[in-house]
Tab-separated table of C-alpha atoms in Angstrom:
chain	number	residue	atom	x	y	z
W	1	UNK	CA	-20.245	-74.013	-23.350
W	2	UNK	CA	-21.686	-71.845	-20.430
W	3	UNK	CA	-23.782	-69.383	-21.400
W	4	UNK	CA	-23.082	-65.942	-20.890
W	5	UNK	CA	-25.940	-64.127	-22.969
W	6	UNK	CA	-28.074	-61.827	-21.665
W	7	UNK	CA	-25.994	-61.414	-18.424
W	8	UNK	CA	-27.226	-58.594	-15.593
W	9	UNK	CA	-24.534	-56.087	-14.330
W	10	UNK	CA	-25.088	-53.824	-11.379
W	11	UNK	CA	-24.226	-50.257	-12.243
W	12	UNK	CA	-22.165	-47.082	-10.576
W	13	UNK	CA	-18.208	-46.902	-9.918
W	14	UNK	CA	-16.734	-47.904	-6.188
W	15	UNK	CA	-20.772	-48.172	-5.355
W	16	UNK	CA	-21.498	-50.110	-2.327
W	17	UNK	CA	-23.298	-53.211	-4.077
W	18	UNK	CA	-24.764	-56.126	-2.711
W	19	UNK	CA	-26.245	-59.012	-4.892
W	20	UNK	CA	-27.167	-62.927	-3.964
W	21	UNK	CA	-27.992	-65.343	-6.560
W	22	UNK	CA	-31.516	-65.890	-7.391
W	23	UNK	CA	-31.349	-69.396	-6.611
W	24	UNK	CA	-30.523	-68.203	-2.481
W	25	UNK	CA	-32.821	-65.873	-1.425
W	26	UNK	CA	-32.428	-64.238	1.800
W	27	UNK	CA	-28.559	-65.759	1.330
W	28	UNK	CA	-27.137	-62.150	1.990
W	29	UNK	CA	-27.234	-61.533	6.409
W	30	UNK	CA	-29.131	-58.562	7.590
W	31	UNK	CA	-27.333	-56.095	9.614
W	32	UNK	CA	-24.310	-57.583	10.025
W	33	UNK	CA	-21.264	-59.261	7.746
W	34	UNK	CA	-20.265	-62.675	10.012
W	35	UNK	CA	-23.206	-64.148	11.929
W	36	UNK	CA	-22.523	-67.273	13.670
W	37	UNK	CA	-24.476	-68.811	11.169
W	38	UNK	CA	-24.950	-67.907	7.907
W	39	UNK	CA	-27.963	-68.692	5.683
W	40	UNK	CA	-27.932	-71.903	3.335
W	41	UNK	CA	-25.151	-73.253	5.295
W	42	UNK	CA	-22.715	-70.378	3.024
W	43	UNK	CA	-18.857	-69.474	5.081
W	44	UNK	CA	-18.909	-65.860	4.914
W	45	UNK	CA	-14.812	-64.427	3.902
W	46	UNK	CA	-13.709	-60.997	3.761
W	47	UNK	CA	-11.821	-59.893	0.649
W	48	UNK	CA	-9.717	-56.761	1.154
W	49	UNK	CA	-8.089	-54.631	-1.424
W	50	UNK	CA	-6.758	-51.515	0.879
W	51	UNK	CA	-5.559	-51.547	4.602
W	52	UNK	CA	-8.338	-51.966	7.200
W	53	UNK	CA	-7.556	-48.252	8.267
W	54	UNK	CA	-7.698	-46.462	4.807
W	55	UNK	CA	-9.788	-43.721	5.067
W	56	UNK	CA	-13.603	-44.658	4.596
W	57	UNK	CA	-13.307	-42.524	0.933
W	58	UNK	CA	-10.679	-44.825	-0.293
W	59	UNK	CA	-11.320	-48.373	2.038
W	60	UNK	CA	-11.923	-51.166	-0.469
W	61	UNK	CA	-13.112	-54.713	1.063
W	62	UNK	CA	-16.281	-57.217	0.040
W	63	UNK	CA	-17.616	-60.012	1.824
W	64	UNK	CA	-18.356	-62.918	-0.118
W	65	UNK	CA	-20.826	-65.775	1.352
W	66	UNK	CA	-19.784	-68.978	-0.866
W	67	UNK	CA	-20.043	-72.941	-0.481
W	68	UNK	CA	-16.679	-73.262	0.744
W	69	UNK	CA	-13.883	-71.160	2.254
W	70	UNK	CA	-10.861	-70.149	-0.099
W	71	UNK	CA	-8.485	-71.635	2.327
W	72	UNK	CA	-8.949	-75.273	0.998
W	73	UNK	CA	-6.545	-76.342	-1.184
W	74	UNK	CA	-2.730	-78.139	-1.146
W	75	UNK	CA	0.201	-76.478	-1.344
W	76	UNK	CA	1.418	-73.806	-4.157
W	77	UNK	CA	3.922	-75.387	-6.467
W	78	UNK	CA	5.906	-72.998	-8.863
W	79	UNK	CA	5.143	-73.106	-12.336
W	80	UNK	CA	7.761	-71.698	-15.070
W	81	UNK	CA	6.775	-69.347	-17.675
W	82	UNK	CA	9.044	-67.327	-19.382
W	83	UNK	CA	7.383	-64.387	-20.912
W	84	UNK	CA	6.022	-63.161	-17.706
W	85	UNK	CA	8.360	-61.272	-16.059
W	86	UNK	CA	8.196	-58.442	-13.538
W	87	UNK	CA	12.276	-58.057	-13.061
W	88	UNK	CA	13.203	-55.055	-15.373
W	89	UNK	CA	17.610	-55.394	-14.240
W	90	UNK	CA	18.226	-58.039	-17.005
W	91	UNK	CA	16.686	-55.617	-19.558
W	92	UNK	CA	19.187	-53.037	-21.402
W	93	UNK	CA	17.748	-49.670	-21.628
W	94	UNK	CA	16.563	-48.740	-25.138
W	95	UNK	CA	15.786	-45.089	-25.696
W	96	UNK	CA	14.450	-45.385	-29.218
W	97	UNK	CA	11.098	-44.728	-30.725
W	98	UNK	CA	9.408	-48.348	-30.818
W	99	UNK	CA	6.567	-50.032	-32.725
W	100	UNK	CA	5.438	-53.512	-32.826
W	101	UNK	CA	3.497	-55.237	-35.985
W	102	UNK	CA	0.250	-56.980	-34.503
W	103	UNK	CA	1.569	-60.029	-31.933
W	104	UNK	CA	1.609	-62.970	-33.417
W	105	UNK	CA	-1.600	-65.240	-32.116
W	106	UNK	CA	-0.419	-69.249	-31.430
W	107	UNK	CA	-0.047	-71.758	-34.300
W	108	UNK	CA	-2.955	-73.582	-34.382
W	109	UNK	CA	-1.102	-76.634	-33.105
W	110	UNK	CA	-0.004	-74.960	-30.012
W	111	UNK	CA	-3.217	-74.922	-27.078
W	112	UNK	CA	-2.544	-71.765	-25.190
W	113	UNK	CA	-5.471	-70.574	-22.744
W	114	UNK	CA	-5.179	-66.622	-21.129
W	115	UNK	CA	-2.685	-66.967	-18.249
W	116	UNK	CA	-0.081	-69.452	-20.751
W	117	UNK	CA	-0.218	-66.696	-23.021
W	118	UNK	CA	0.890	-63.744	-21.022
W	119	UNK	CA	3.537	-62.019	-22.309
W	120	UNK	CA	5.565	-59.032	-20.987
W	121	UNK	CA	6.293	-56.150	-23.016
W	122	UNK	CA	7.766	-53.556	-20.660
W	123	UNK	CA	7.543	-52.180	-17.126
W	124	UNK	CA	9.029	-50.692	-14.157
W	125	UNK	CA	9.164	-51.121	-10.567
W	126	UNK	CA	8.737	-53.694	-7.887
W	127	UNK	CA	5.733	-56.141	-6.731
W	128	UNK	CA	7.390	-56.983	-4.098
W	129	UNK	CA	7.869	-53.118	-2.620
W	130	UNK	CA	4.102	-52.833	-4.323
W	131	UNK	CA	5.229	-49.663	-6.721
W	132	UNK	CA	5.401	-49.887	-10.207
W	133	UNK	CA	3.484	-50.828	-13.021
W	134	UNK	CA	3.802	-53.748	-16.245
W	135	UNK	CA	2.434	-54.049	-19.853
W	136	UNK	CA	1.529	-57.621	-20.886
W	137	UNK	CA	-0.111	-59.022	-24.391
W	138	UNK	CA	-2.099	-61.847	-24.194
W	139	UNK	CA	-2.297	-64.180	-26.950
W	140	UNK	CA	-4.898	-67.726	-26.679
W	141	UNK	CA	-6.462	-69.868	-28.355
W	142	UNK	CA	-8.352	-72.205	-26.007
W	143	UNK	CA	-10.284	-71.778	-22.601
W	144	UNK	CA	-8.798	-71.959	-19.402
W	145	UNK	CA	-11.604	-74.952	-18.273
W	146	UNK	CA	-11.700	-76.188	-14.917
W	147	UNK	CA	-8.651	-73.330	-13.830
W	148	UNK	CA	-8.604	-70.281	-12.393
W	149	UNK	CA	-6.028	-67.111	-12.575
W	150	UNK	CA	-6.086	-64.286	-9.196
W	151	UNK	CA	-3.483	-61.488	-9.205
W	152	UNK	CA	-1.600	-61.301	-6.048
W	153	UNK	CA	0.859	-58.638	-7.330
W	154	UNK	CA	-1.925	-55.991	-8.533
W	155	UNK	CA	-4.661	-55.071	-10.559
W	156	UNK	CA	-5.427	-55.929	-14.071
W	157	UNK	CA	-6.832	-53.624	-16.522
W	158	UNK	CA	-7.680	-55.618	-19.736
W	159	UNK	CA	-8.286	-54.362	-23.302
W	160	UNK	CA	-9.582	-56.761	-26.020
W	161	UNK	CA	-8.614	-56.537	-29.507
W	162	UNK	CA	-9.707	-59.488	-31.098
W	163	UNK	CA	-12.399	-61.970	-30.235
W	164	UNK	CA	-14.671	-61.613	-27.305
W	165	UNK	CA	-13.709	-62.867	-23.390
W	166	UNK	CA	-16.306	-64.574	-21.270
W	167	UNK	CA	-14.663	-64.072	-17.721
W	168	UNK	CA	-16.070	-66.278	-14.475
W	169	UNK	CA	-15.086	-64.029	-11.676
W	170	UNK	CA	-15.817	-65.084	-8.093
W	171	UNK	CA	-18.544	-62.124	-7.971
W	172	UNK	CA	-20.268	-63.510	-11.107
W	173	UNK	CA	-20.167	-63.456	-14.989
W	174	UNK	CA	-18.977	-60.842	-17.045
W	175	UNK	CA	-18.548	-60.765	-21.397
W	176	UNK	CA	-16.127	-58.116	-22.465
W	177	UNK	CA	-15.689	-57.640	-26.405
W	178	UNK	CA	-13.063	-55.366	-28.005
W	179	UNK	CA	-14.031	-51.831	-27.891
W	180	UNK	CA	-14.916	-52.284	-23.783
W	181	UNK	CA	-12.456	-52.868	-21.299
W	182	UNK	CA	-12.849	-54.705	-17.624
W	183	UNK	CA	-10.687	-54.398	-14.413
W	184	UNK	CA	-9.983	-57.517	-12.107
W	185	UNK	CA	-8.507	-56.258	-8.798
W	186	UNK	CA	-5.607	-57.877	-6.883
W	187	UNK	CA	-6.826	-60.984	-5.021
W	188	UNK	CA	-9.553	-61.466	-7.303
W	189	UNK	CA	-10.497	-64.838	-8.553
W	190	UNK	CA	-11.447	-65.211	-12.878
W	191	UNK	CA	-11.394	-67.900	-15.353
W	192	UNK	CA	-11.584	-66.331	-19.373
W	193	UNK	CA	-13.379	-68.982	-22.167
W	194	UNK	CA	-12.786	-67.510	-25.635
W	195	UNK	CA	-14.931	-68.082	-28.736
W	196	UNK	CA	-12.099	-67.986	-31.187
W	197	UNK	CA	-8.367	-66.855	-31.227
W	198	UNK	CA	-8.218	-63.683	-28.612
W	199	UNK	CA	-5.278	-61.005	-28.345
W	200	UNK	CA	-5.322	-58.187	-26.148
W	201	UNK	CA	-3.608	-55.797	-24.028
W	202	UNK	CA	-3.464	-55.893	-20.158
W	203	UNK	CA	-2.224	-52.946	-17.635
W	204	UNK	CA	-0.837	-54.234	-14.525
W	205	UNK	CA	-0.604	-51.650	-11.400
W	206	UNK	CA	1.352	-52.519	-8.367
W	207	UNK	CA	0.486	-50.022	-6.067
W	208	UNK	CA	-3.317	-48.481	-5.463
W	209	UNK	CA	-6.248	-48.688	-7.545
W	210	UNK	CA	-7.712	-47.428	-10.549
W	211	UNK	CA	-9.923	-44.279	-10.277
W	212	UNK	CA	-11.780	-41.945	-11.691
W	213	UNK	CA	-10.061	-39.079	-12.801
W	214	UNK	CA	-11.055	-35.747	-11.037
W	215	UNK	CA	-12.660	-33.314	-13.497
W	216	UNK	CA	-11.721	-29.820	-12.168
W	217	UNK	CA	-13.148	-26.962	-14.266
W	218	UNK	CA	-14.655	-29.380	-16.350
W	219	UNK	CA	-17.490	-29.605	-13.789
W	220	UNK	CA	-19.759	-32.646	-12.874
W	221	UNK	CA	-20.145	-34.001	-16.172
W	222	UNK	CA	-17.959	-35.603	-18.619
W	223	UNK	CA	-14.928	-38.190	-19.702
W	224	UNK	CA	-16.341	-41.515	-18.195
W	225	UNK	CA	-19.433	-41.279	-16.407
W	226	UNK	CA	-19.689	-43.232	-13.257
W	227	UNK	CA	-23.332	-45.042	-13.955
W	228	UNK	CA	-21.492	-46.138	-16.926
W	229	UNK	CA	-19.529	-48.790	-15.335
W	230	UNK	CA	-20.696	-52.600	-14.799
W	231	UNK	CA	-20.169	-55.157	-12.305
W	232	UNK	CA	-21.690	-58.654	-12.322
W	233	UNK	CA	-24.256	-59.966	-9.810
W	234	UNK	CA	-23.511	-62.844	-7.440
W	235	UNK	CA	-23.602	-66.444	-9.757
W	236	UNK	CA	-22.152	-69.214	-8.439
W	237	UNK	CA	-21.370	-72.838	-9.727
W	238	UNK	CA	-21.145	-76.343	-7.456
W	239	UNK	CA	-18.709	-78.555	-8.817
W	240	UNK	CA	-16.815	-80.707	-6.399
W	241	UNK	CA	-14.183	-81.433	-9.028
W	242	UNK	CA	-10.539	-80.867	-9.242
W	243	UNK	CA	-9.814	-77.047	-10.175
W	244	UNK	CA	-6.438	-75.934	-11.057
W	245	UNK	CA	-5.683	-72.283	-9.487
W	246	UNK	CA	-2.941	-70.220	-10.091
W	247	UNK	CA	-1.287	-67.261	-8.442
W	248	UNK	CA	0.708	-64.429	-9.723
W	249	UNK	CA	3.248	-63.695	-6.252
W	250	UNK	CA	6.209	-61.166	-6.474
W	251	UNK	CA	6.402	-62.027	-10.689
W	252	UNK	CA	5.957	-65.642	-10.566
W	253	UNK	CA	3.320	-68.083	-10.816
W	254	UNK	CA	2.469	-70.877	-8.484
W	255	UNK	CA	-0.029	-73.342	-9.049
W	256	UNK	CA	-2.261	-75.480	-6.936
W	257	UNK	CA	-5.087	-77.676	-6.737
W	258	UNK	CA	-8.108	-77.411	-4.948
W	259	UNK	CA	-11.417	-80.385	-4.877
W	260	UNK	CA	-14.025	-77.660	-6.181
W	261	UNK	CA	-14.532	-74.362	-8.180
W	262	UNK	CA	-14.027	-71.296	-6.875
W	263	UNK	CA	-16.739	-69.728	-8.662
W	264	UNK	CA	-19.123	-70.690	-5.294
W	265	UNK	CA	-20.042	-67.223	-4.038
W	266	UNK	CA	-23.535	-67.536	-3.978
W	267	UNK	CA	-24.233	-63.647	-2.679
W	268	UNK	CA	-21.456	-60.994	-1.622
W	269	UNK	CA	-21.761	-56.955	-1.091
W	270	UNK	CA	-19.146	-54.311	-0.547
W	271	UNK	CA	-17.012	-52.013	-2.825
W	272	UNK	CA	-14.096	-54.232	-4.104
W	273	UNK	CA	-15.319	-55.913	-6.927
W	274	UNK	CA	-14.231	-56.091	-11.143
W	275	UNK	CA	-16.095	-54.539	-13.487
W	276	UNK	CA	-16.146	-53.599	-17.173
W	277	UNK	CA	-16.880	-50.294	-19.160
W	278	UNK	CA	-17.595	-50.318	-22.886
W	279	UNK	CA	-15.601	-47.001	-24.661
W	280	UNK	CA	-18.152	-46.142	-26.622
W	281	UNK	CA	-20.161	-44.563	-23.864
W	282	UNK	CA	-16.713	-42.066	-23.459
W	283	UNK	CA	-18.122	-38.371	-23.221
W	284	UNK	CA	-15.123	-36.470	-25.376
W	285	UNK	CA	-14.049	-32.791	-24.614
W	286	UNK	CA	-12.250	-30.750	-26.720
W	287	UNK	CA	-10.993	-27.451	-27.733
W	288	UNK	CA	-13.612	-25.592	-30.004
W	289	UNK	CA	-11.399	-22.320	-30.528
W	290	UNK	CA	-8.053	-22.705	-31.278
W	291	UNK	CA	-4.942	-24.910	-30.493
W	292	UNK	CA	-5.089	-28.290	-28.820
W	293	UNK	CA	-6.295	-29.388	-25.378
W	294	UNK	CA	-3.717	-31.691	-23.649
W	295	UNK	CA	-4.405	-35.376	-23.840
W	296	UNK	CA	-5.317	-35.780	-20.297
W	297	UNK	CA	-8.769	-34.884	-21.884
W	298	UNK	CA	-8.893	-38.304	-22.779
W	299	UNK	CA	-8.148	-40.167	-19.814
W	300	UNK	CA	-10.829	-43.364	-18.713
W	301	UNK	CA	-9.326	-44.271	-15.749
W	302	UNK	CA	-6.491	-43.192	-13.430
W	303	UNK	CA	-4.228	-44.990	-10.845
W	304	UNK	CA	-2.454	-42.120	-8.829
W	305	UNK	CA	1.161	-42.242	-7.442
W	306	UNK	CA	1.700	-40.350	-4.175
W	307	UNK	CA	2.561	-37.353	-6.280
W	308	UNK	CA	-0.273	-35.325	-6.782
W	309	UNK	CA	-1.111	-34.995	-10.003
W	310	UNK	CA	0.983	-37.252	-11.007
W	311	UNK	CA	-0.423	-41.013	-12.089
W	312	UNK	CA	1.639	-44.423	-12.208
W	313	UNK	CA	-0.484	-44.989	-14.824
W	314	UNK	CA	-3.525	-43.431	-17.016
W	315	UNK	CA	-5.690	-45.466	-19.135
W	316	UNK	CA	-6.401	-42.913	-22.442
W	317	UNK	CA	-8.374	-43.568	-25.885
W	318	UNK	CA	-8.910	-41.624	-28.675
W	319	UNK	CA	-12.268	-42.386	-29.981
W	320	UNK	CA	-14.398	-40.653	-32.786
W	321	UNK	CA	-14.659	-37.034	-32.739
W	322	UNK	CA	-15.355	-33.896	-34.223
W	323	UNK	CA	-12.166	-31.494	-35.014
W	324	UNK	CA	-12.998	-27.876	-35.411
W	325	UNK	CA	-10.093	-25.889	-34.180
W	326	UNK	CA	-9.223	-22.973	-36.251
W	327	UNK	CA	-5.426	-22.228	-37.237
W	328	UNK	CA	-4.476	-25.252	-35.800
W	329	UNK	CA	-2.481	-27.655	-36.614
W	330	UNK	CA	-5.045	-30.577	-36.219
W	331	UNK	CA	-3.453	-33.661	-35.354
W	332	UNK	CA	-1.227	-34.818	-32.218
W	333	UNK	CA	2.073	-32.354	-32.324
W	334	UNK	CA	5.912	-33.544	-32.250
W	335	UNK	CA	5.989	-33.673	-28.611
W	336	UNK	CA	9.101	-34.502	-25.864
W	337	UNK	CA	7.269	-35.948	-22.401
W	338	UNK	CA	8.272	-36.953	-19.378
W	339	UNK	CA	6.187	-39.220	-19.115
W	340	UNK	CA	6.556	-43.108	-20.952
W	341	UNK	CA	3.677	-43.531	-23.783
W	342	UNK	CA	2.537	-46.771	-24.765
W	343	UNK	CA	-0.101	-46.923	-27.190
W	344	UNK	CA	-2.387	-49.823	-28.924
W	345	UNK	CA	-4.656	-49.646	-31.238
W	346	UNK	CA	-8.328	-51.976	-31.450
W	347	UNK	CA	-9.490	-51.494	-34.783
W	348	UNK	CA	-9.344	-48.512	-37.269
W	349	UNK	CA	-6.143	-46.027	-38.216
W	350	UNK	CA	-4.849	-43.861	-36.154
W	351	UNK	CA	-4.795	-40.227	-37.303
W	352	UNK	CA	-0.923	-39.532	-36.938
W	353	UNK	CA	0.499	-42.562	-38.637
W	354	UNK	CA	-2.247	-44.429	-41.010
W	355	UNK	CA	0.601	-46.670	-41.854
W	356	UNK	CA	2.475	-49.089	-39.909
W	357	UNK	CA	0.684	-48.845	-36.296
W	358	UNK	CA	-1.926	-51.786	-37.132
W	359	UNK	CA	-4.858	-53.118	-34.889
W	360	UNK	CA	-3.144	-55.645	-32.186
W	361	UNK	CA	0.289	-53.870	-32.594
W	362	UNK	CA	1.585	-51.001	-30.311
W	363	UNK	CA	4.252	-48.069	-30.044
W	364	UNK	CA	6.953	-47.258	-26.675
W	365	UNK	CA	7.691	-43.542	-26.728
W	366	UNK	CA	10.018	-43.404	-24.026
W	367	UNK	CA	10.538	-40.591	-21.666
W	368	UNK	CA	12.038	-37.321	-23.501
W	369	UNK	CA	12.240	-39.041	-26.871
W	370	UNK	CA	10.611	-37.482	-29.568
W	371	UNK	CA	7.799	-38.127	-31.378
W	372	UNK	CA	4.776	-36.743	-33.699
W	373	UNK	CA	2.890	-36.990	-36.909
W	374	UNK	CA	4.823	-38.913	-39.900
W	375	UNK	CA	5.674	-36.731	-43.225
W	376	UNK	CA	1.987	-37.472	-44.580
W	377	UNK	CA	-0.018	-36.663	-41.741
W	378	UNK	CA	1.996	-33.137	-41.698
W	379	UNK	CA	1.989	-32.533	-45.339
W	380	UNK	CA	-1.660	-33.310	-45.447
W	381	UNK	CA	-2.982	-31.213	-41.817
W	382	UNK	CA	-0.472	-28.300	-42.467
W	383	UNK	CA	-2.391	-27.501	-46.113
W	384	UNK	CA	-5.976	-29.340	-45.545
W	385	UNK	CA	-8.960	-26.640	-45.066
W	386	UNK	CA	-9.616	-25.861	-41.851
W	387	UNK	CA	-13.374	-26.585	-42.159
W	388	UNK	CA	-15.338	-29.021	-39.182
W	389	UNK	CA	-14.396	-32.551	-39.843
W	390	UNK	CA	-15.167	-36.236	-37.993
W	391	UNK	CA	-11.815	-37.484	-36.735
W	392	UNK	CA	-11.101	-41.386	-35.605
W	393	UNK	CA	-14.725	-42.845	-37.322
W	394	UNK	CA	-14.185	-46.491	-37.147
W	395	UNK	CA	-11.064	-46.276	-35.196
W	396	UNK	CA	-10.331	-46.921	-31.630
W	397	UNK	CA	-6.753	-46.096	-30.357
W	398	UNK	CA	-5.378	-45.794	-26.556
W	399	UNK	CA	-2.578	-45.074	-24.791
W	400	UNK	CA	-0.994	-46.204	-21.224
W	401	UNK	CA	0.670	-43.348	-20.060
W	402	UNK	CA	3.142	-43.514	-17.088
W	403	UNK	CA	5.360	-41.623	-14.723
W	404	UNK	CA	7.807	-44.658	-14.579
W	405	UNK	CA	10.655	-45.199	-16.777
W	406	UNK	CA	9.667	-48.263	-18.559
W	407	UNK	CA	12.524	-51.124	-19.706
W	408	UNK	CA	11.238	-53.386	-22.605
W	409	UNK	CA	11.086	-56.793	-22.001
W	410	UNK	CA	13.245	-59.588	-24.133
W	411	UNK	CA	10.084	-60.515	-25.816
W	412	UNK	CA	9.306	-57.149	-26.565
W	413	UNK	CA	12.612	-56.746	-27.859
W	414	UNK	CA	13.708	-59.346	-29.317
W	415	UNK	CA	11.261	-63.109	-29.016
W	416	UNK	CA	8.105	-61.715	-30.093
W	417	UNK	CA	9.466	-61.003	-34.303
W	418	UNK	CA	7.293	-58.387	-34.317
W	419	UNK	CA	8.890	-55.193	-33.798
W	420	UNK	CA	9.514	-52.713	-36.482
W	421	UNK	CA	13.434	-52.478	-37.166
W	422	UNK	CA	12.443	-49.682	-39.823
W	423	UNK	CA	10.169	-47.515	-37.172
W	424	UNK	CA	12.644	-44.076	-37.167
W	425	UNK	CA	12.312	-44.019	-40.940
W	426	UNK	CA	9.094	-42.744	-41.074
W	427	UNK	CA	10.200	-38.939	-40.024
W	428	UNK	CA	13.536	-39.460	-41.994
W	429	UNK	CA	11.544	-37.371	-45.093
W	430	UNK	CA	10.486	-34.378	-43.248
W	431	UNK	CA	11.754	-31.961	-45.049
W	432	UNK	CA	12.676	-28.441	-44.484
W	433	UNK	CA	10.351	-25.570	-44.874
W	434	UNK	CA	12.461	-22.922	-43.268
W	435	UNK	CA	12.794	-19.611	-44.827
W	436	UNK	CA	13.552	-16.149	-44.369
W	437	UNK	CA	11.091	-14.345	-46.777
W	438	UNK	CA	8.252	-15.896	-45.376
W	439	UNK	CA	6.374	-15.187	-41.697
């Protein structure tokens, strides 16, 4: 298996990087991107992820300087998978509150690499129009080998929850275990080897990229730092064997074969490039007084909608933490949003409901349905003494939080066996408290 110990990362978010494999010195050009020749014999191609006339702040593009051009390779051939679905008018809208058990990972008879088990659990919009966003579980139990996966449709945001993903990306080598998270841009080339059976969660944006959210009166500091963030130096592999590569277009794969790997990029610079970011470096703010800071507090990484203010989709966690806050109700509060919550957990208990939302399941809170704390987080927070105490140790929740309406897929719903018929009953017992004599 190929190593990927002890692997280098440049660091910095939307930095201008440039890297060349040690092997190629002197492989990057000097002063220019396309000379008429480049060094080692290397085709220099352009990959870019915004419109050549973005503005400079938000213009995306790399050039990569590999063994052979991109173009090679027969014709696409569609290849049918069920669970992966970006068409949202076959799915009846479902208002309830929804949780899902942890997804199933494949019998062990069944070989299912990364892209074979993708599975849709809701989304919204179009890939086509390029608006709109998806949620997808991944569920393998193999390697993808000599095949590769690129997103034409959008960008991936990944989140492990069980077992470790070695990722081949055409910019180089990158290991992402649960409790980190990496990003794979639209376009982008990646192969994912797994050291045991792997399950995860995966946010798919149609439209723009993922940012860092803007930090207002919080000042410079804070949330996810920027020299937090990793990308892989240039690596690149020769194989002139048969590769398999498939492509994500308008919600529907298409495969085809091309006579080498892709992974040939022997030096590339730019600002368009995936990278990882482990949660644990998360700087948390929080209210020290009174009452409860909104969640936005929380947010890792946003992908803005041409509303301002307003995302298509934030990336949120809820990692360890103290809670001071005096009379205050402590945990998260019944709430009504308009916006759509989805929420997974990684490992640990989540403070609102230490029962039933398990590591590798998840919860829909649709727009304007309501939902809070269950009758034993409320008994317990409403009477506990208000003294400093550590909340979330050992425990790792997040939450994908969007302005879209999001319709649950059929697996979601229905294929996957997983979702919890019984989910409403947990605020059935709240009782009531109401009365007169007391203020």
């Amino acid at each position: 298996m190929m190593s990927f110990t002890n692997l280098q990362y440049l660091k910095g978010f939307g930095n201008e990087f440039q890297t060349e494999d040690h092997r190629c010195p002197n492989a990057l050009p000097e002063g220019q991107n396309n000379p008429q020749k480049c060094a080692y014999g290397l085709y220099a191609e352009q990959l870019s992820g915004t419109a050549f006339t973005a503005p400079r702040h938000e213009n995306k593009r790399s050039w990569l300087y590999r063994i052979r051009p991109s173009v090679i390779h027969k014709p696409f051939k569609p290849v049918p998978n069920n669970f992966l679905i970006n068409n949202w008018h076959d799915c009846l809208p479902n208002p309830n509150q929804m949780r899902w058990k942890p997804f199933k990972l494949p019998d062990a008879q069944k070989r299912v690499d990364f892209v074979e088990g993708l599975h849709t659990i809701c989304g919204a919009g179009d890939p086509k129009s390029r608006s709109g966003l998806a949620i997808h579980i991944y569920l393998c139990n193999i390697s993808m080998g000599k095949k590769a996966f690129y997103n034409s449709d959008g960008d991936f945001l990944i989140v492990p929850q069980q077992g470790a993903l070695n990722i081949k990306t055409e910019f180089g080598k990158i290991r992402v275990e649960p409790n980190e998270i990496c990003v794979i841009q639209q376009g982008i080339k990646f192969s994912v080897d797994i050291e045991e059976a792997s399950r995860g969660y995966i946010l798919e944006v149609f439209d723009n990229h993922f940012k860092l959210p803007n930090l207002g009166p919080i000042g410079a500091n804070g949330l996810a730092n920027p020299r937090d963030f990793l990308t892989p130096v240039a690596w690149y592999e020769e194989f002139d064997e048969p590769h398999v590569i498939i492509s994500k277009f308008q919600g529907h794969l298409f495969e085809t074969v091309q006579p080498h790997s892709p992974f040939d990029v022997v030096a590339w610079h730019g600002n368009y490039a995936p990278y990882k970011y482990n949660l644990k470096n998360f700087m948390v703010i929080n209210a020290v007084e009174f009452d409860h800071a909104d969640p936005s507090i929380f947010t890792v990484l946003t992908c803005p909608s041409n509303k301002e203010g307003t995302a298509i989709a934030d990336f949120v966690i809820f990692p360890p933490r103290w809670a001071v806050q005096e009379h205050t109700f402590r945990p998260p509060y019944y709430h009504r949003n308009c916006m759509s919550e989805f929420m997974g957990l990684i490992f640990g208990n989540y403070e609102a409901k230490e029962e039933g939302f398990l590591p590798g399941g998840a919860s829909l809170h649709s727009m304007m349905t309501p939902h809070g704390p269950d009758k034993q987080c409320f008994e317990g927070a409403s009477n506990a003494d208000l003294k400093p105490v550590r909340v979330a140790d050992g425990t790792m929740a997040f939450m994908f939080e969007s302005s879209l309406s999001l319709a649950v897929s059929k697996w979601g719903e229905e294929i996957c066996q997983t979702l919890d018929a019984e989910y409403y009953k947990c605020w059935e017992s709240l009782k009531k408290y109401f009365n007169l004599n007391e203020a």
